[in-house]
């Protein structure tokens, strides 16, 4: 087995899917608090104000807010040495444009970070995981307004300074490449669907403004990488890319080319900017042709160059097939739009399980960037069953993870520089895609239903002891 000594093993979470306590401790509303529940066939809705009779999963989430001490102890029992979490921006700057942070919000994270460290974990912090304060959405339409760069930088400066001696690993934005798709404009970039200046006459998408907003977020990310290094030169700051690995469905050269373009425009573009510090020509030309290339201020090129990341981190759940053949079969409910691969099985949510694709992806990324990497999300969403005797026998999850850990091992054997692995949702939490509770990833079961009812009691699944043994043996005992 090839994992290096000190390899980081743990789990990953996001505040809006996990924390709850949405109105406690002076916290302001975030965009995630206005997203309703849904399911594999029903998209989540965004409501501009909170509707009385509607259930919003982020408000309580799994109530880590009131369970953090015991939840963190459970992670410690599995011997995690890293824990990925996000800070809720609106807990620190409730409206987003204040000059002074909310001390109660900072004190909440003081406690969390200290508990993690006491339980043997180094924190890995995402500054923005699918959320932005609603104040910034309403007043500025998020990153479409250049002034929001400074607000993000102020927020980052506040937390990076406060935790400079306790936190080494930081990620600027979660899966920022969703900003290249019309799905990313609200959660990541904060563009207000009610903004008539962006969406006149009932228009629901505005590519030109979206790429301008994404550009501002890329500038903000680069500024924060530079700032972080000034605050503590030992900081390791990463990009975080939704790595949808794709294959051509057939050897027809037109499919090969189509796949290449999907890979570059959706999967690689944002990471290319964050690693290399400039826009790649394939994207510049593509956007200019569509009149969607963003306005660069005089200093932007230099900012992007000065703020390149130290590590490449990404999520990996599945792969998809790409073809020009519109009649090719799709996978059920898969929001990514790729086609079905006849060699792979899918989860209930249509995500095609592909461990070999993880080895392939790590080799591809090593070759492209030569940077240290971390797989910061991976896992299997499954409708687990809590038996009457309080057990959950999740052998399917153990199988999924075993195969993906073997795939990482193979990549490391082949020369990939892998720093760590934080599987998604070590404790069951709210699904980002569907807002359901039913799509569970954890080693720890949370007794809660899709509508938020349930005791919130925590139960260890069979995979709990299995993962502990994996960590204790540094990936040898699978
Ligand atoms: P859920 C789609 C495709 C790949 C990753 O997703 C994705 C998504 C968004 O649904 O997001 C990441 O909960 C994201 C997490 C999210 C996790 O994948 O839809 O960073 O917030 O929960 C799993 O099953």
PDB file of N, CA and C in Angstrom, residues 276-375:
ATOM      1  N   UNK A 276      -3.056  28.021 -12.880  1.00  0.00           N
ATOM      2  CA  UNK A 276      -2.072  28.638 -13.784  1.00  0.00           C
ATOM      3  C   UNK A 276      -2.095  30.166 -13.756  1.00  0.00           C
ATOM      4  N   UNK A 277      -3.146  30.731 -13.176  1.00  0.00           N
ATOM      5  CA  UNK A 277      -3.184  32.184 -13.008  1.00  0.00           C
ATOM      6  C   UNK A 277      -3.547  32.949 -14.265  1.00  0.00           C
ATOM      7  N   UNK A 278      -4.151  32.304 -15.232  1.00  0.00           N
ATOM      8  CA  UNK A 278      -4.627  33.027 -16.420  1.00  0.00           C
ATOM      9  C   UNK A 278      -5.714  32.217 -17.111  1.00  0.00           C
ATOM     10  N   UNK A 279      -6.519  32.915 -17.929  1.00  0.00           N
ATOM     11  CA  UNK A 279      -7.560  32.217 -18.692  1.00  0.00           C
ATOM     12  C   UNK A 279      -6.904  31.400 -19.801  1.00  0.00           C
ATOM     13  N   UNK A 280      -7.322  30.144 -19.965  1.00  0.00           N
ATOM     14  CA  UNK A 280      -6.802  29.354 -21.074  1.00  0.00           C
ATOM     15  C   UNK A 280      -7.372  29.838 -22.402  1.00  0.00           C
ATOM     16  N   UNK A 281      -6.589  29.714 -23.473  1.00  0.00           N
ATOM     17  CA  UNK A 281      -7.027  30.248 -24.770  1.00  0.00           C
ATOM     18  C   UNK A 281      -8.314  29.578 -25.256  1.00  0.00           C
ATOM     19  N   UNK A 282      -8.497  28.267 -24.951  1.00  0.00           N
ATOM     20  CA  UNK A 282      -9.716  27.615 -25.448  1.00  0.00           C
ATOM     21  C   UNK A 282     -10.969  28.302 -24.913  1.00  0.00           C
ATOM     22  N   UNK A 283     -10.877  28.852 -23.687  1.00  0.00           N
ATOM     23  CA  UNK A 283     -12.060  29.476 -23.098  1.00  0.00           C
ATOM     24  C   UNK A 283     -12.173  30.935 -23.546  1.00  0.00           C
ATOM     25  N   UNK A 284     -11.047  31.608 -23.632  1.00  0.00           N
ATOM     26  CA  UNK A 284     -11.065  33.010 -24.076  1.00  0.00           C
ATOM     27  C   UNK A 284     -11.703  33.110 -25.457  1.00  0.00           C
ATOM     28  N   UNK A 285     -11.259  32.257 -26.349  1.00  0.00           N
ATOM     29  CA  UNK A 285     -11.773  32.295 -27.723  1.00  0.00           C
ATOM     30  C   UNK A 285     -13.265  31.935 -27.740  1.00  0.00           C
ATOM     31  N   UNK A 286     -13.599  30.887 -27.007  1.00  0.00           N
ATOM     32  CA  UNK A 286     -14.991  30.423 -26.956  1.00  0.00           C
ATOM     33  C   UNK A 286     -15.917  31.521 -26.429  1.00  0.00           C
ATOM     34  N   UNK A 287     -15.510  32.171 -25.334  1.00  0.00           N
ATOM     35  CA  UNK A 287     -16.370  33.203 -24.741  1.00  0.00           C
ATOM     36  C   UNK A 287     -16.423  34.461 -25.599  1.00  0.00           C
ATOM     37  N   UNK A 288     -15.301  34.820 -26.217  1.00  0.00           N
ATOM     38  CA  UNK A 288     -15.296  36.034 -27.070  1.00  0.00           C
ATOM     39  C   UNK A 288     -16.235  35.854 -28.241  1.00  0.00           C
ATOM     40  N   UNK A 289     -16.225  34.657 -28.804  1.00  0.00           N
ATOM     41  CA  UNK A 289     -17.115  34.370 -29.941  1.00  0.00           C
ATOM     42  C   UNK A 289     -18.573  34.549 -29.552  1.00  0.00           C
ATOM     43  N   UNK A 290     -18.888  34.223 -28.302  1.00  0.00           N
ATOM     44  CA  UNK A 290     -20.275  34.343 -27.857  1.00  0.00           C
ATOM     45  C   UNK A 290     -20.551  35.704 -27.220  1.00  0.00           C
ATOM     46  N   UNK A 291     -19.595  36.598 -27.279  1.00  0.00           N
ATOM     47  CA  UNK A 291     -19.696  37.900 -26.627  1.00  0.00           C
ATOM     48  C   UNK A 291     -19.942  37.760 -25.114  1.00  0.00           C
ATOM     49  N   UNK A 292     -19.361  36.734 -24.514  1.00  0.00           N
ATOM     50  CA  UNK A 292     -19.524  36.548 -23.065  1.00  0.00           C
ATOM     51  C   UNK A 292     -18.190  36.624 -22.319  1.00  0.00           C
ATOM     52  N   UNK A 293     -17.166  37.121 -22.976  1.00  0.00           N
ATOM     53  CA  UNK A 293     -15.885  37.235 -22.267  1.00  0.00           C
ATOM     54  C   UNK A 293     -15.968  38.395 -21.277  1.00  0.00           C
ATOM     55  N   UNK A 294     -15.554  38.184 -20.018  1.00  0.00           N
ATOM     56  CA  UNK A 294     -15.735  39.241 -19.009  1.00  0.00           C
ATOM     57  C   UNK A 294     -14.822  40.450 -19.204  1.00  0.00           C
ATOM     58  N   UNK A 295     -15.271  41.555 -18.649  1.00  0.00           N
ATOM     59  CA  UNK A 295     -14.435  42.759 -18.605  1.00  0.00           C
ATOM     60  C   UNK A 295     -13.354  42.537 -17.554  1.00  0.00           C
ATOM     61  N   UNK A 296     -12.109  42.748 -17.943  1.00  0.00           N
ATOM     62  CA  UNK A 296     -10.980  42.688 -17.011  1.00  0.00           C
ATOM     63  C   UNK A 296     -10.617  44.112 -16.601  1.00  0.00           C
ATOM     64  N   UNK A 297     -10.521  44.390 -15.314  1.00  0.00           N
ATOM     65  CA  UNK A 297      -9.942  45.667 -14.886  1.00  0.00           C
ATOM     66  C   UNK A 297      -8.421  45.553 -15.044  1.00  0.00           C
ATOM     67  N   UNK A 298      -7.750  46.714 -15.035  1.00  0.00           N
ATOM     68  CA  UNK A 298      -6.313  46.737 -15.339  1.00  0.00           C
ATOM     69  C   UNK A 298      -5.506  45.775 -14.472  1.00  0.00           C
ATOM     70  N   UNK A 299      -5.923  45.634 -13.190  1.00  0.00           N
ATOM     71  CA  UNK A 299      -5.098  44.839 -12.282  1.00  0.00           C
ATOM     72  C   UNK A 299      -5.429  43.344 -12.295  1.00  0.00           C
ATOM     73  N   UNK A 300      -6.486  42.934 -12.984  1.00  0.00           N
ATOM     74  CA  UNK A 300      -6.973  41.566 -12.825  1.00  0.00           C
ATOM     75  C   UNK A 300      -5.981  40.488 -13.255  1.00  0.00           C
ATOM     76  N   UNK A 301      -5.310  40.711 -14.373  1.00  0.00           N
ATOM     77  CA  UNK A 301      -4.379  39.684 -14.853  1.00  0.00           C
ATOM     78  C   UNK A 301      -3.306  39.439 -13.803  1.00  0.00           C
ATOM     79  N   UNK A 302      -2.798  40.527 -13.197  1.00  0.00           N
ATOM     80  CA  UNK A 302      -1.743  40.390 -12.183  1.00  0.00           C
ATOM     81  C   UNK A 302      -2.283  39.717 -10.922  1.00  0.00           C
ATOM     82  N   UNK A 303      -3.516  40.025 -10.570  1.00  0.00           N
ATOM     83  CA  UNK A 303      -4.112  39.393  -9.373  1.00  0.00           C
ATOM     84  C   UNK A 303      -4.233  37.885  -9.582  1.00  0.00           C
ATOM     85  N   UNK A 304      -4.723  37.493 -10.748  1.00  0.00           N
ATOM     86  CA  UNK A 304      -4.874  36.051 -11.009  1.00  0.00           C
ATOM     87  C   UNK A 304      -3.510  35.357 -10.959  1.00  0.00           C
ATOM     88  N   UNK A 305      -2.500  35.995 -11.479  1.00  0.00           N
ATOM     89  CA  UNK A 305      -1.150  35.402 -11.503  1.00  0.00           C
ATOM     90  C   UNK A 305      -0.553  35.274 -10.101  1.00  0.00           C
ATOM     91  N   UNK A 306      -0.855  36.264  -9.254  1.00  0.00           N
ATOM     92  CA  UNK A 306      -0.248  36.280  -7.913  1.00  0.00           C
ATOM     93  C   UNK A 306      -0.975  35.353  -6.946  1.00  0.00           C
ATOM     94  N   UNK A 307      -2.148  34.879  -7.326  1.00  0.00           N
ATOM     95  CA  UNK A 307      -2.947  34.093  -6.371  1.00  0.00           C
ATOM     96  C   UNK A 307      -3.209  32.682  -6.843  1.00  0.00           C
ATOM     97  N   UNK A 308      -2.177  32.007  -7.309  1.00  0.00           N
ATOM     98  CA  UNK A 308      -2.378  30.617  -7.746  1.00  0.00           C
ATOM     99  C   UNK A 308      -2.339  29.689  -6.532  1.00  0.00           C
ATOM    100  N   UNK A 309      -3.087  28.605  -6.643  1.00  0.00           N
ATOM    101  CA  UNK A 309      -3.301  27.732  -5.484  1.00  0.00           C
ATOM    102  C   UNK A 309      -2.110  26.799  -5.225  1.00  0.00           C
ATOM    103  N   UNK A 310      -2.045  26.309  -3.985  1.00  0.00           N
ATOM    104  CA  UNK A 310      -0.971  25.395  -3.577  1.00  0.00           C
ATOM    105  C   UNK A 310      -1.319  23.940  -3.847  1.00  0.00           C
ATOM    106  N   UNK A 311      -2.597  23.663  -3.926  1.00  0.00           N
ATOM    107  CA  UNK A 311      -3.007  22.262  -4.122  1.00  0.00           C
ATOM    108  C   UNK A 311      -4.299  22.244  -4.925  1.00  0.00           C
ATOM    109  N   UNK A 312      -4.493  21.114  -5.604  1.00  0.00           N
ATOM    110  CA  UNK A 312      -5.708  20.944  -6.407  1.00  0.00           C
ATOM    111  C   UNK A 312      -6.597  19.976  -5.648  1.00  0.00           C
ATOM    112  N   UNK A 313      -7.765  20.433  -5.226  1.00  0.00           N
ATOM    113  CA  UNK A 313      -8.675  19.505  -4.562  1.00  0.00           C
ATOM    114  C   UNK A 313      -9.958  19.411  -5.383  1.00  0.00           C
ATOM    115  N   UNK A 314     -10.605  18.265  -5.283  1.00  0.00           N
ATOM    116  CA  UNK A 314     -11.781  18.040  -6.127  1.00  0.00           C
ATOM    117  C   UNK A 314     -12.713  17.015  -5.509  1.00  0.00           C
ATOM    118  N   UNK A 315     -13.955  17.030  -6.023  1.00  0.00           N
ATOM    119  CA  UNK A 315     -14.915  15.991  -5.655  1.00  0.00           C
ATOM    120  C   UNK A 315     -14.976  14.991  -6.790  1.00  0.00           C
ATOM    121  N   UNK A 316     -15.164  13.747  -6.425  1.00  0.00           N
ATOM    122  CA  UNK A 316     -15.283  12.693  -7.444  1.00  0.00           C
ATOM    123  C   UNK A 316     -16.319  11.682  -6.975  1.00  0.00           C
ATOM    124  N   UNK A 317     -17.398  11.596  -7.703  1.00  0.00           N
ATOM    125  CA  UNK A 317     -18.459  10.642  -7.368  1.00  0.00           C
ATOM    126  C   UNK A 317     -18.721   9.652  -8.488  1.00  0.00           C
ATOM    127  N   UNK A 318     -18.514  10.080  -9.730  1.00  0.00           N
ATOM    128  CA  UNK A 318     -19.071   9.358 -10.875  1.00  0.00           C
ATOM    129  C   UNK A 318     -18.352   9.773 -12.149  1.00  0.00           C
ATOM    130  N   UNK A 319     -18.693   9.077 -13.221  1.00  0.00           N
ATOM    131  CA  UNK A 319     -18.285   9.541 -14.542  1.00  0.00           C
ATOM    132  C   UNK A 319     -19.521   9.551 -15.441  1.00  0.00           C
ATOM    133  N   UNK A 320     -19.405  10.273 -16.551  1.00  0.00           N
ATOM    134  CA  UNK A 320     -20.506  10.324 -17.516  1.00  0.00           C
ATOM    135  C   UNK A 320     -19.940  10.092 -18.915  1.00  0.00           C
ATOM    136  N   UNK A 321     -20.817   9.754 -19.848  1.00  0.00           N
ATOM    137  CA  UNK A 321     -20.404   9.611 -21.242  1.00  0.00           C
ATOM    138  C   UNK A 321     -20.951  10.777 -22.065  1.00  0.00           C
ATOM    139  N   UNK A 322     -20.168  11.158 -23.053  1.00  0.00           N
ATOM    140  CA  UNK A 322     -20.544  12.293 -23.902  1.00  0.00           C
ATOM    141  C   UNK A 322     -20.633  11.804 -25.352  1.00  0.00           C
ATOM    142  N   UNK A 323     -21.675  12.231 -26.023  1.00  0.00           N
ATOM    143  CA  UNK A 323     -21.839  11.876 -27.433  1.00  0.00           C
ATOM    144  C   UNK A 323     -22.700  12.923 -28.121  1.00  0.00           C
ATOM    145  N   UNK A 324     -22.578  13.001 -29.419  1.00  0.00           N
ATOM    146  CA  UNK A 324     -23.470  13.877 -30.184  1.00  0.00           C
ATOM    147  C   UNK A 324     -24.792  13.188 -30.476  1.00  0.00           C
ATOM    148  N   UNK A 325     -24.850  11.888 -30.216  1.00  0.00           N
ATOM    149  CA  UNK A 325     -26.063  11.116 -30.509  1.00  0.00           C
ATOM    150  C   UNK A 325     -27.131  11.398 -29.444  1.00  0.00           C
ATOM    151  N   UNK A 326     -28.117  12.180 -29.831  1.00  0.00           N
ATOM    152  CA  UNK A 326     -29.123  12.592 -28.841  1.00  0.00           C
ATOM    153  C   UNK A 326     -30.026  11.466 -28.387  1.00  0.00           C
ATOM    154  N   UNK A 327     -30.030  10.361 -29.129  1.00  0.00           N
ATOM    155  CA  UNK A 327     -30.915   9.251 -28.757  1.00  0.00           C
ATOM    156  C   UNK A 327     -30.253   8.317 -27.738  1.00  0.00           C
ATOM    157  N   UNK A 328     -28.981   8.547 -27.409  1.00  0.00           N
ATOM    158  CA  UNK A 328     -28.286   7.662 -26.459  1.00  0.00           C
ATOM    159  C   UNK A 328     -28.966   7.718 -25.088  1.00  0.00           C
ATOM    160  N   UNK A 329     -28.945   6.588 -24.373  1.00  0.00           N
ATOM    161  CA  UNK A 329     -29.646   6.492 -23.088  1.00  0.00           C
ATOM    162  C   UNK A 329     -29.020   7.389 -22.028  1.00  0.00           C
ATOM    163  N   UNK A 330     -29.884   7.983 -21.208  1.00  0.00           N
ATOM    164  CA  UNK A 330     -29.402   8.796 -20.086  1.00  0.00           C
ATOM    165  C   UNK A 330     -29.436   7.952 -18.824  1.00  0.00           C
ATOM    166  N   UNK A 331     -28.762   8.415 -17.767  1.00  0.00           N
ATOM    167  CA  UNK A 331     -28.919   7.720 -16.489  1.00  0.00           C
ATOM    168  C   UNK A 331     -30.028   8.449 -15.732  1.00  0.00           C
ATOM    169  N   UNK A 332     -30.747   7.703 -14.947  1.00  0.00           N
ATOM    170  CA  UNK A 332     -31.875   8.236 -14.186  1.00  0.00           C
ATOM    171  C   UNK A 332     -31.536   9.425 -13.319  1.00  0.00           C
ATOM    172  N   UNK A 333     -32.228  10.514 -13.483  1.00  0.00           N
ATOM    173  CA  UNK A 333     -32.126  11.593 -12.498  1.00  0.00           C
ATOM    174  C   UNK A 333     -30.760  12.254 -12.368  1.00  0.00           C
ATOM    175  N   UNK A 334     -29.829  11.932 -13.246  1.00  0.00           N
ATOM    176  CA  UNK A 334     -28.508  12.533 -13.110  1.00  0.00           C
ATOM    177  C   UNK A 334     -28.535  13.966 -13.635  1.00  0.00           C
ATOM    178  N   UNK A 335     -28.293  14.911 -12.725  1.00  0.00           N
ATOM    179  CA  UNK A 335     -28.395  16.326 -13.089  1.00  0.00           C
ATOM    180  C   UNK A 335     -27.271  16.779 -14.014  1.00  0.00           C
ATOM    181  N   UNK A 336     -26.248  15.957 -14.173  1.00  0.00           N
ATOM    182  CA  UNK A 336     -25.100  16.413 -14.949  1.00  0.00           C
ATOM    183  C   UNK A 336     -25.320  16.308 -16.456  1.00  0.00           C
ATOM    184  N   UNK A 337     -26.353  15.582 -16.840  1.00  0.00           N
ATOM    185  CA  UNK A 337     -26.695  15.563 -18.250  1.00  0.00           C
ATOM    186  C   UNK A 337     -25.912  14.589 -19.120  1.00  0.00           C
ATOM    187  N   UNK A 338     -24.939  13.870 -18.573  1.00  0.00           N
ATOM    188  CA  UNK A 338     -24.177  12.928 -19.392  1.00  0.00           C
ATOM    189  C   UNK A 338     -25.008  11.697 -19.733  1.00  0.00           C
ATOM    190  N   UNK A 339     -24.454  10.881 -20.618  1.00  0.00           N
ATOM    191  CA  UNK A 339     -25.168   9.678 -21.050  1.00  0.00           C
ATOM    192  C   UNK A 339     -24.683   8.453 -20.267  1.00  0.00           C
ATOM    193  N   UNK A 340     -25.500   7.385 -20.360  1.00  0.00           N
ATOM    194  CA  UNK A 340     -25.204   6.162 -19.615  1.00  0.00           C
ATOM    195  C   UNK A 340     -24.025   5.413 -20.227  1.00  0.00           C
ATOM    196  N   UNK A 341     -23.210   4.839 -19.363  1.00  0.00           N
ATOM    197  CA  UNK A 341     -22.071   4.022 -19.766  1.00  0.00           C
ATOM    198  C   UNK A 341     -22.480   2.562 -19.618  1.00  0.00           C
ATOM    199  N   UNK A 342     -22.478   1.791 -20.718  1.00  0.00           N
ATOM    200  CA  UNK A 342     -22.974   0.408 -20.643  1.00  0.00           C
ATOM    201  C   UNK A 342     -22.158  -0.478 -19.713  1.00  0.00           C
ATOM    202  N   UNK A 343     -20.975  -0.040 -19.310  1.00  0.00           N
ATOM    203  CA  UNK A 343     -20.117  -0.862 -18.446  1.00  0.00           C
ATOM    204  C   UNK A 343     -20.292  -0.559 -16.966  1.00  0.00           C
ATOM    205  N   UNK A 344     -21.099   0.455 -16.639  1.00  0.00           N
ATOM    206  CA  UNK A 344     -21.166   0.887 -15.231  1.00  0.00           C
ATOM    207  C   UNK A 344     -22.580   0.785 -14.665  1.00  0.00           C
ATOM    208  N   UNK A 345     -22.632   0.578 -13.351  1.00  0.00           N
ATOM    209  CA  UNK A 345     -23.913   0.595 -12.636  1.00  0.00           C
ATOM    210  C   UNK A 345     -24.128   1.989 -12.056  1.00  0.00           C
ATOM    211  N   UNK A 346     -25.410   2.291 -11.801  1.00  0.00           N
ATOM    212  CA  UNK A 346     -25.720   3.605 -11.235  1.00  0.00           C
ATOM    213  C   UNK A 346     -26.328   3.475  -9.850  1.00  0.00           C
ATOM    214  N   UNK A 347     -26.199   4.525  -9.068  1.00  0.00           N
ATOM    215  CA  UNK A 347     -26.902   4.582  -7.781  1.00  0.00           C
ATOM    216  C   UNK A 347     -28.373   4.895  -8.057  1.00  0.00           C
ATOM    217  N   UNK A 348     -29.186   4.854  -7.010  1.00  0.00           N
ATOM    218  CA  UNK A 348     -30.616   5.155  -7.156  1.00  0.00           C
ATOM    219  C   UNK A 348     -30.839   6.565  -7.726  1.00  0.00           C
ATOM    220  N   UNK A 349     -29.840   7.434  -7.543  1.00  0.00           N
ATOM    221  CA  UNK A 349     -29.947   8.811  -8.029  1.00  0.00           C
ATOM    222  C   UNK A 349     -29.267   8.987  -9.388  1.00  0.00           C
ATOM    223  N   UNK A 350     -28.938   7.874 -10.041  1.00  0.00           N
ATOM    224  CA  UNK A 350     -28.419   7.953 -11.407  1.00  0.00           C
ATOM    225  C   UNK A 350     -26.943   8.312 -11.515  1.00  0.00           C
ATOM    226  N   UNK A 351     -26.212   8.229 -10.400  1.00  0.00           N
ATOM    227  CA  UNK A 351     -24.782   8.551 -10.449  1.00  0.00           C
ATOM    228  C   UNK A 351     -24.015   7.259 -10.746  1.00  0.00           C
ATOM    229  N   UNK A 352     -23.261   7.255 -11.837  1.00  0.00           N
ATOM    230  CA  UNK A 352     -22.601   6.024 -12.302  1.00  0.00           C
ATOM    231  C   UNK A 352     -21.314   5.766 -11.518  1.00  0.00           C
ATOM    232  N   UNK A 353     -21.263   4.590 -10.925  1.00  0.00           N
ATOM    233  CA  UNK A 353     -20.168   4.249 -10.012  1.00  0.00           C
ATOM    234  C   UNK A 353     -18.954   3.764 -10.798  1.00  0.00           C
ATOM    235  N   UNK A 354     -17.826   4.460 -10.620  1.00  0.00           N
ATOM    236  CA  UNK A 354     -16.674   4.223 -11.495  1.00  0.00           C
ATOM    237  C   UNK A 354     -15.351   4.414 -10.750  1.00  0.00           C
ATOM    238  N   UNK A 355     -14.954   3.438  -9.944  1.00  0.00           N
ATOM    239  CA  UNK A 355     -13.683   3.581  -9.215  1.00  0.00           C
ATOM    240  C   UNK A 355     -12.470   3.712 -10.133  1.00  0.00           C
ATOM    241  N   UNK A 356     -12.442   2.962 -11.240  1.00  0.00           N
ATOM    242  CA  UNK A 356     -11.294   3.062 -12.155  1.00  0.00           C
ATOM    243  C   UNK A 356     -11.151   4.498 -12.655  1.00  0.00           C
ATOM    244  N   UNK A 357     -12.293   5.156 -12.821  1.00  0.00           N
ATOM    245  CA  UNK A 357     -12.275   6.549 -13.262  1.00  0.00           C
ATOM    246  C   UNK A 357     -11.547   7.463 -12.290  1.00  0.00           C
ATOM    247  N   UNK A 358     -11.476   7.083 -11.031  1.00  0.00           N
ATOM    248  CA  UNK A 358     -10.744   7.913 -10.054  1.00  0.00           C
ATOM    249  C   UNK A 358      -9.239   7.785 -10.278  1.00  0.00           C
ATOM    250  N   UNK A 359      -8.768   6.573 -10.556  1.00  0.00           N
ATOM    251  CA  UNK A 359      -7.336   6.415 -10.885  1.00  0.00           C
ATOM    252  C   UNK A 359      -7.025   7.237 -12.137  1.00  0.00           C
ATOM    253  N   UNK A 360      -7.876   7.091 -13.135  1.00  0.00           N
ATOM    254  CA  UNK A 360      -7.703   7.821 -14.400  1.00  0.00           C
ATOM    255  C   UNK A 360      -7.662   9.332 -14.149  1.00  0.00           C
ATOM    256  N   UNK A 361      -8.584   9.815 -13.322  1.00  0.00           N
ATOM    257  CA  UNK A 361      -8.680  11.254 -13.049  1.00  0.00           C
ATOM    258  C   UNK A 361      -7.425  11.763 -12.327  1.00  0.00           C
ATOM    259  N   UNK A 362      -6.979  11.006 -11.335  1.00  0.00           N
ATOM    260  CA  UNK A 362      -5.787  11.440 -10.589  1.00  0.00           C
ATOM    261  C   UNK A 362      -4.561  11.489 -11.510  1.00  0.00           C
ATOM    262  N   UNK A 363      -4.426  10.511 -12.386  1.00  0.00           N
ATOM    263  CA  UNK A 363      -3.288  10.522 -13.321  1.00  0.00           C
ATOM    264  C   UNK A 363      -3.404  11.697 -14.288  1.00  0.00           C
ATOM    265  N   UNK A 364      -4.602  11.940 -14.759  1.00  0.00           N
ATOM    266  CA  UNK A 364      -4.845  13.048 -15.686  1.00  0.00           C
ATOM    267  C   UNK A 364      -4.474  14.386 -15.028  1.00  0.00           C
ATOM    268  N   UNK A 365      -4.888  14.558 -13.776  1.00  0.00           N
ATOM    269  CA  UNK A 365      -4.648  15.828 -13.085  1.00  0.00           C
ATOM    270  C   UNK A 365      -3.173  15.987 -12.697  1.00  0.00           C
ATOM    271  N   UNK A 366      -2.546  14.884 -12.326  1.00  0.00           N
ATOM    272  CA  UNK A 366      -1.117  14.942 -11.986  1.00  0.00           C
ATOM    273  C   UNK A 366      -0.327  15.403 -13.208  1.00  0.00           C
ATOM    274  N   UNK A 367      -0.706  14.841 -14.332  1.00  0.00           N
ATOM    275  CA  UNK A 367      -0.033  15.145 -15.580  1.00  0.00           C
ATOM    276  C   UNK A 367      -0.291  16.592 -15.995  1.00  0.00           C
ATOM    277  N   UNK A 368      -1.499  17.074 -15.751  1.00  0.00           N
ATOM    278  CA  UNK A 368      -1.871  18.425 -16.180  1.00  0.00           C
ATOM    279  C   UNK A 368      -1.215  19.505 -15.319  1.00  0.00           C
ATOM    280  N   UNK A 369      -1.204  19.287 -13.988  1.00  0.00           N
ATOM    281  CA  UNK A 369      -0.775  20.365 -13.082  1.00  0.00           C
ATOM    282  C   UNK A 369       0.488  20.071 -12.277  1.00  0.00           C
ATOM    283  N   UNK A 370       0.720  18.794 -11.950  1.00  0.00           N
ATOM    284  CA  UNK A 370       1.869  18.453 -11.102  1.00  0.00           C
ATOM    285  C   UNK A 370       1.771  19.005  -9.694  1.00  0.00           C
ATOM    286  N   UNK A 371       0.560  19.252  -9.217  1.00  0.00           N
ATOM    287  CA  UNK A 371       0.385  19.794  -7.861  1.00  0.00           C
ATOM    288  C   UNK A 371      -0.021  18.674  -6.901  1.00  0.00           C
ATOM    289  N   UNK A 372       0.250  18.840  -5.593  1.00  0.00           N
ATOM    290  CA  UNK A 372      -0.328  17.911  -4.624  1.00  0.00           C
ATOM    291  C   UNK A 372      -1.861  17.973  -4.711  1.00  0.00           C
ATOM    292  N   UNK A 373      -2.487  16.843  -4.458  1.00  0.00           N
ATOM    293  CA  UNK A 373      -3.948  16.793  -4.612  1.00  0.00           C
ATOM    294  C   UNK A 373      -4.609  16.224  -3.373  1.00  0.00           C
ATOM    295  N   UNK A 374      -5.896  16.520  -3.257  1.00  0.00           N
ATOM    296  CA  UNK A 374      -6.723  15.893  -2.230  1.00  0.00           C
ATOM    297  C   UNK A 374      -8.071  15.573  -2.849  1.00  0.00           C
ATOM    298  N   UNK A 375      -8.566  14.382  -2.569  1.00  0.00           N
ATOM    299  CA  UNK A 375      -9.941  14.051  -2.952  1.00  0.00           C
ATOM    300  C   UNK A 375     -10.787  14.508  -1.767  1.00  0.00           C
TER     301      UNK A 375
END
